[in-house]
Amino acid sequence: MNGSPVPPDGPARSASGPSGRTAGPAAALAAASEHYLRGEPIDMSALATELGVGRATLYRWVGSREQLLGAVLAEMTERTYRVATRGVGGSGADRILMLLDRFMHAVVEAEPLKAFTEREPRLFIRLATMPGTIEDRSTELLTREMQAEIDRGAMRVPLPTRTLAQAIVRVADSFMYAHYLGGNRPQIDQALEVVELLLRPCGDGAAAARGNGRGISGPA
């Protein structure tokens, strides 16, 4: 599930749903997100009717149901991230760890996510842990956050920033969703311990200098 599941074509020129919202890819994503936030299942036939278009048109706009759900979850990931960043202080590795702590707790405690995972746990795990839209969005957000710390001189990294961000996202996912993979509960504390091992050397100038002799890394 690579690439953008919602084509950047903009709204359709003529279709308009019963709600009065101009129908198009963005409207489909917005409507699906509203259903998700209410804890409701996303049904493609019902969504097409709501938007006042046929199923074929809806699929042309958003791809498959899985692609649409991936786009919805990616949007929710960014919303949760934006909230988690509010009031986060500190700098460097401390700031990143605090942000991840707040973000991961917010994710596992979100009621819409609980409703979705109760209905379709296997689908959620496939969407959330495989390379694709959700991982790409999470990696992009974390890359920007770490790059800001690098640019301020608060962090040094021995790897391209995006590579490190992607590794952290995958570590966080594996622990955060451990209870869907046979564990008893989310393992956020363990995730943070592992991420700290990745980040602390990045805050150490000597360690960074040893990493390929490049000093501060630029964007991937």
Short mmCIF file of C-alpha atoms in Angstrom, two decimals:
data_model
loop_
_atom_site.label_atom_id
_atom_site.label_comp_id
_atom_site.label_asym_id
_atom_site.label_seq_id
_atom_site.Cartn_x
_atom_site.Cartn_y
_atom_site.Cartn_z
CA MET A 1 0.00 0.00 0.00
CA ASN A 2 2.51 2.57 -1.16
CA GLY A 3 1.85 6.02 -2.51
CA SER A 4 -1.08 8.28 -1.75
CA PRO A 5 -4.43 6.47 -1.57
CA VAL A 6 -6.29 9.73 -2.12
CA PRO A 7 -5.51 11.12 -5.58
CA PRO A 8 -4.52 14.82 -5.54
CA ASP A 9 -7.09 15.64 -8.20
CA GLY A 10 -9.15 17.97 -6.04
CA PRO A 11 -12.95 17.84 -5.82
CA ALA A 12 -15.01 16.50 -8.68
CA ARG A 13 -16.45 19.26 -10.83
CA SER A 14 -20.12 18.36 -10.61
CA ALA A 15 -20.93 15.74 -7.98
CA SER A 16 -22.37 17.00 -4.72
CA GLY A 17 -23.55 14.76 -1.89
CA PRO A 18 -26.80 15.07 0.07
CA SER A 19 -24.90 16.88 2.83
CA GLY A 20 -24.14 19.71 0.41
CA ARG A 21 -20.42 18.97 0.58
CA THR A 22 -18.71 19.03 -2.81
CA ALA A 23 -17.95 15.40 -3.51
CA GLY A 24 -14.45 14.31 -4.36
CA PRO A 25 -11.42 12.53 -2.85
CA ALA A 26 -11.04 15.05 -0.02
CA ALA A 27 -14.74 14.86 0.83
CA ALA A 28 -14.61 11.07 0.86
CA LEU A 29 -11.67 11.11 3.26
CA ALA A 30 -13.39 13.69 5.47
CA ALA A 31 -16.64 11.71 5.59
CA ALA A 32 -14.81 8.46 6.34
CA SER A 33 -12.85 10.21 9.11
CA GLU A 34 -16.07 11.44 10.69
CA HIS A 35 -17.43 7.89 10.79
CA TYR A 36 -14.17 6.67 12.29
CA LEU A 37 -14.21 9.33 15.02
CA ARG A 38 -17.75 8.33 15.95
CA GLY A 39 -16.59 4.74 16.32
CA GLU A 40 -18.63 3.62 13.33
CA PRO A 41 -17.56 1.10 10.67
CA ILE A 42 -16.66 2.47 7.26
CA ASP A 43 -18.89 0.87 4.65
CA MET A 44 -18.07 1.76 1.07
CA SER A 45 -21.64 1.40 -0.24
CA ALA A 46 -23.04 3.58 2.54
CA LEU A 47 -20.25 6.11 2.06
CA ALA A 48 -20.91 6.33 -1.68
CA THR A 49 -24.62 6.94 -0.99
CA GLU A 50 -23.76 9.59 1.58
CA LEU A 51 -21.59 11.38 -0.96
CA GLY A 52 -24.18 11.00 -3.70
CA VAL A 53 -21.97 9.01 -6.05
CA GLY A 54 -21.70 5.42 -7.26
CA ARG A 55 -19.36 2.86 -5.75
CA ALA A 56 -17.19 2.89 -8.87
CA THR A 57 -16.65 6.62 -8.51
CA LEU A 58 -15.79 6.28 -4.83
CA TYR A 59 -13.27 3.53 -5.55
CA ARG A 60 -11.76 5.63 -8.31
CA TRP A 61 -11.28 8.48 -5.84
CA VAL A 62 -9.87 6.58 -2.87
CA GLY A 63 -8.76 3.17 -4.09
CA SER A 64 -9.78 0.13 -2.05
CA ARG A 65 -11.42 0.17 1.36
CA GLU A 66 -8.06 -0.71 2.89
CA GLN A 67 -6.43 2.24 1.17
CA LEU A 68 -9.15 4.55 2.45
CA LEU A 69 -8.79 3.20 5.99
CA GLY A 70 -5.03 3.66 5.74
CA ALA A 71 -5.55 7.28 4.71
CA VAL A 72 -7.99 7.82 7.60
CA LEU A 73 -5.57 6.33 10.13
CA ALA A 74 -2.72 8.40 8.71
CA GLU A 75 -4.83 11.54 9.20
CA MET A 76 -5.64 10.47 12.76
CA THR A 77 -1.95 9.84 13.38
CA GLU A 78 -1.11 13.40 12.38
CA ARG A 79 -3.96 14.88 14.44
CA THR A 80 -2.83 12.95 17.51
CA TYR A 81 0.77 13.99 16.90
CA ARG A 82 -0.18 17.68 16.66
CA VAL A 83 -1.99 17.46 19.99
CA ALA A 84 0.89 15.57 21.59
CA THR A 85 3.38 18.29 20.63
CA ARG A 86 1.49 20.99 22.53
CA GLY A 87 3.39 22.03 25.61
CA VAL A 88 6.28 19.61 25.08
CA GLY A 89 9.44 21.24 26.39
CA GLY A 90 13.06 20.25 26.49
CA SER A 91 15.36 19.75 23.58
CA GLY A 92 17.21 17.05 21.73
CA ALA A 93 16.64 13.44 22.78
CA ASP A 94 14.68 14.51 25.87
CA ARG A 95 12.12 16.32 23.76
CA ILE A 96 11.75 13.45 21.30
CA LEU A 97 11.27 10.91 24.10
CA MET A 98 8.70 13.09 25.86
CA LEU A 99 6.79 13.60 22.62
CA LEU A 100 6.79 9.88 21.82
CA ASP A 101 5.62 9.05 25.33
CA ARG A 102 2.66 11.41 25.03
CA PHE A 103 1.88 10.33 21.49
CA MET A 104 1.92 6.59 22.16
CA HIS A 105 -0.27 6.88 25.25
CA ALA A 106 -2.75 9.03 23.32
CA VAL A 107 -2.89 6.46 20.51
CA VAL A 108 -3.56 3.41 22.67
CA GLU A 109 -6.15 5.29 24.74
CA ALA A 110 -8.10 6.68 21.76
CA GLU A 111 -11.70 5.45 21.83
CA PRO A 112 -12.19 5.45 18.02
CA LEU A 113 -9.10 3.26 17.64
CA LYS A 114 -10.37 0.88 20.31
CA ALA A 115 -13.68 0.56 18.46
CA PHE A 116 -11.92 -0.12 15.16
CA THR A 117 -9.51 -2.69 16.58
CA GLU A 118 -12.35 -4.53 18.31
CA ARG A 119 -14.08 -4.93 14.95
CA GLU A 120 -11.09 -5.56 12.70
CA PRO A 121 -7.92 -6.25 14.71
CA ARG A 122 -6.10 -8.13 11.94
CA LEU A 123 -6.78 -5.44 9.38
CA PHE A 124 -5.57 -2.76 11.77
CA ILE A 125 -2.31 -4.57 12.47
CA ARG A 126 -1.71 -5.03 8.75
CA LEU A 127 -2.33 -1.35 8.07
CA ALA A 128 -0.42 -0.04 11.07
CA THR A 129 2.70 -2.20 11.01
CA MET A 130 3.40 -2.78 7.32
CA PRO A 131 5.19 -0.23 5.11
CA GLY A 132 2.60 2.12 3.67
CA THR A 133 0.61 5.27 4.27
CA ILE A 134 0.56 5.23 8.09
CA GLU A 135 4.24 4.43 8.49
CA ASP A 136 5.14 7.04 5.85
CA ARG A 137 3.17 9.76 7.64
CA SER A 138 4.60 8.84 11.05
CA THR A 139 8.13 8.76 9.67
CA GLU A 140 7.68 12.13 7.98
CA LEU A 141 6.42 13.76 11.19
CA LEU A 142 9.23 12.33 13.32
CA THR A 143 11.85 13.21 10.71
CA ARG A 144 10.76 16.85 10.80
CA GLU A 145 10.80 16.88 14.60
CA MET A 146 14.29 15.42 14.83
CA GLN A 147 15.61 17.61 12.03
CA ALA A 148 14.44 20.68 13.93
CA GLU A 149 16.50 19.54 16.92
CA ILE A 150 19.48 18.87 14.66
CA ASP A 151 19.19 22.31 13.10
CA ARG A 152 19.13 23.87 16.58
CA GLY A 153 22.31 22.03 17.49
CA ALA A 154 20.53 20.00 20.17
CA MET A 155 21.01 16.63 18.50
CA ARG A 156 23.57 14.83 16.39
CA VAL A 157 22.78 11.71 14.39
CA PRO A 158 25.07 9.10 12.86
CA LEU A 159 22.42 8.12 10.30
CA PRO A 160 20.28 9.97 7.77
CA THR A 161 17.47 11.53 9.79
CA ARG A 162 14.69 9.74 7.93
CA THR A 163 16.38 6.35 8.34
CA LEU A 164 16.56 6.85 12.10
CA ALA A 165 12.97 8.11 12.22
CA GLN A 166 11.71 5.08 10.31
CA ALA A 167 13.56 2.74 12.66
CA ILE A 168 12.03 4.47 15.68
CA VAL A 169 8.54 4.27 14.18
CA ARG A 170 8.92 0.53 13.61
CA VAL A 171 10.24 -0.05 17.12
CA ALA A 172 7.41 2.00 18.62
CA ASP A 173 4.76 0.16 16.60
CA SER A 174 6.04 -3.28 17.58
CA PHE A 175 5.81 -2.45 21.29
CA MET A 176 2.77 -0.18 21.18
CA TYR A 177 0.65 -2.83 19.46
CA ALA A 178 2.14 -5.81 21.32
CA HIS A 179 -1.28 -6.72 22.76
CA TYR A 180 -2.59 -7.31 19.23
CA LEU A 181 0.36 -9.59 18.49
CA GLY A 182 -0.08 -12.00 21.38
CA GLY A 183 1.04 -9.82 24.29
CA ASN A 184 -1.04 -8.78 27.28
CA ARG A 185 -0.83 -5.01 26.98
CA PRO A 186 0.89 -2.17 25.14
CA GLN A 187 4.57 -1.99 26.11
CA ILE A 188 5.18 1.73 25.88
CA ASP A 189 7.85 1.87 28.60
CA GLN A 190 9.85 -0.82 26.84
CA ALA A 191 9.49 1.02 23.53
CA LEU A 192 10.86 4.20 25.08
CA GLU A 193 13.81 2.32 26.58
CA VAL A 194 14.77 0.99 23.15
CA VAL A 195 14.25 4.36 21.46
CA GLU A 196 16.40 6.02 24.11
CA LEU A 197 19.24 3.65 23.21
CA LEU A 198 18.90 4.86 19.61
CA LEU A 199 18.71 8.53 20.56
CA ARG A 200 21.22 8.94 23.38
CA PRO A 201 24.25 8.26 21.19
CA CYS A 202 22.76 10.86 18.83
CA GLY A 203 23.01 13.46 21.58
CA ASP A 204 26.67 12.60 22.16
CA GLY A 205 28.91 14.58 19.85
CA ALA A 206 31.72 12.04 20.10
CA ALA A 207 29.41 9.17 19.19
CA ALA A 208 28.05 11.13 16.25
CA ALA A 209 31.54 11.96 15.04
CA ARG A 210 32.39 8.27 15.07
CA GLY A 211 29.33 7.50 12.95
CA ASN A 212 30.77 7.66 9.44
CA GLY A 213 32.76 10.74 10.41
CA ARG A 214 30.01 13.02 9.16
CA GLY A 215 29.03 14.94 12.27
CA ILE A 216 25.52 16.39 12.07
CA SER A 217 23.40 14.66 9.46
CA GLY A 218 21.19 16.55 7.06
CA PRO A 219 17.78 15.40 5.90
CA ALA A 220 17.56 12.00 4.28
#
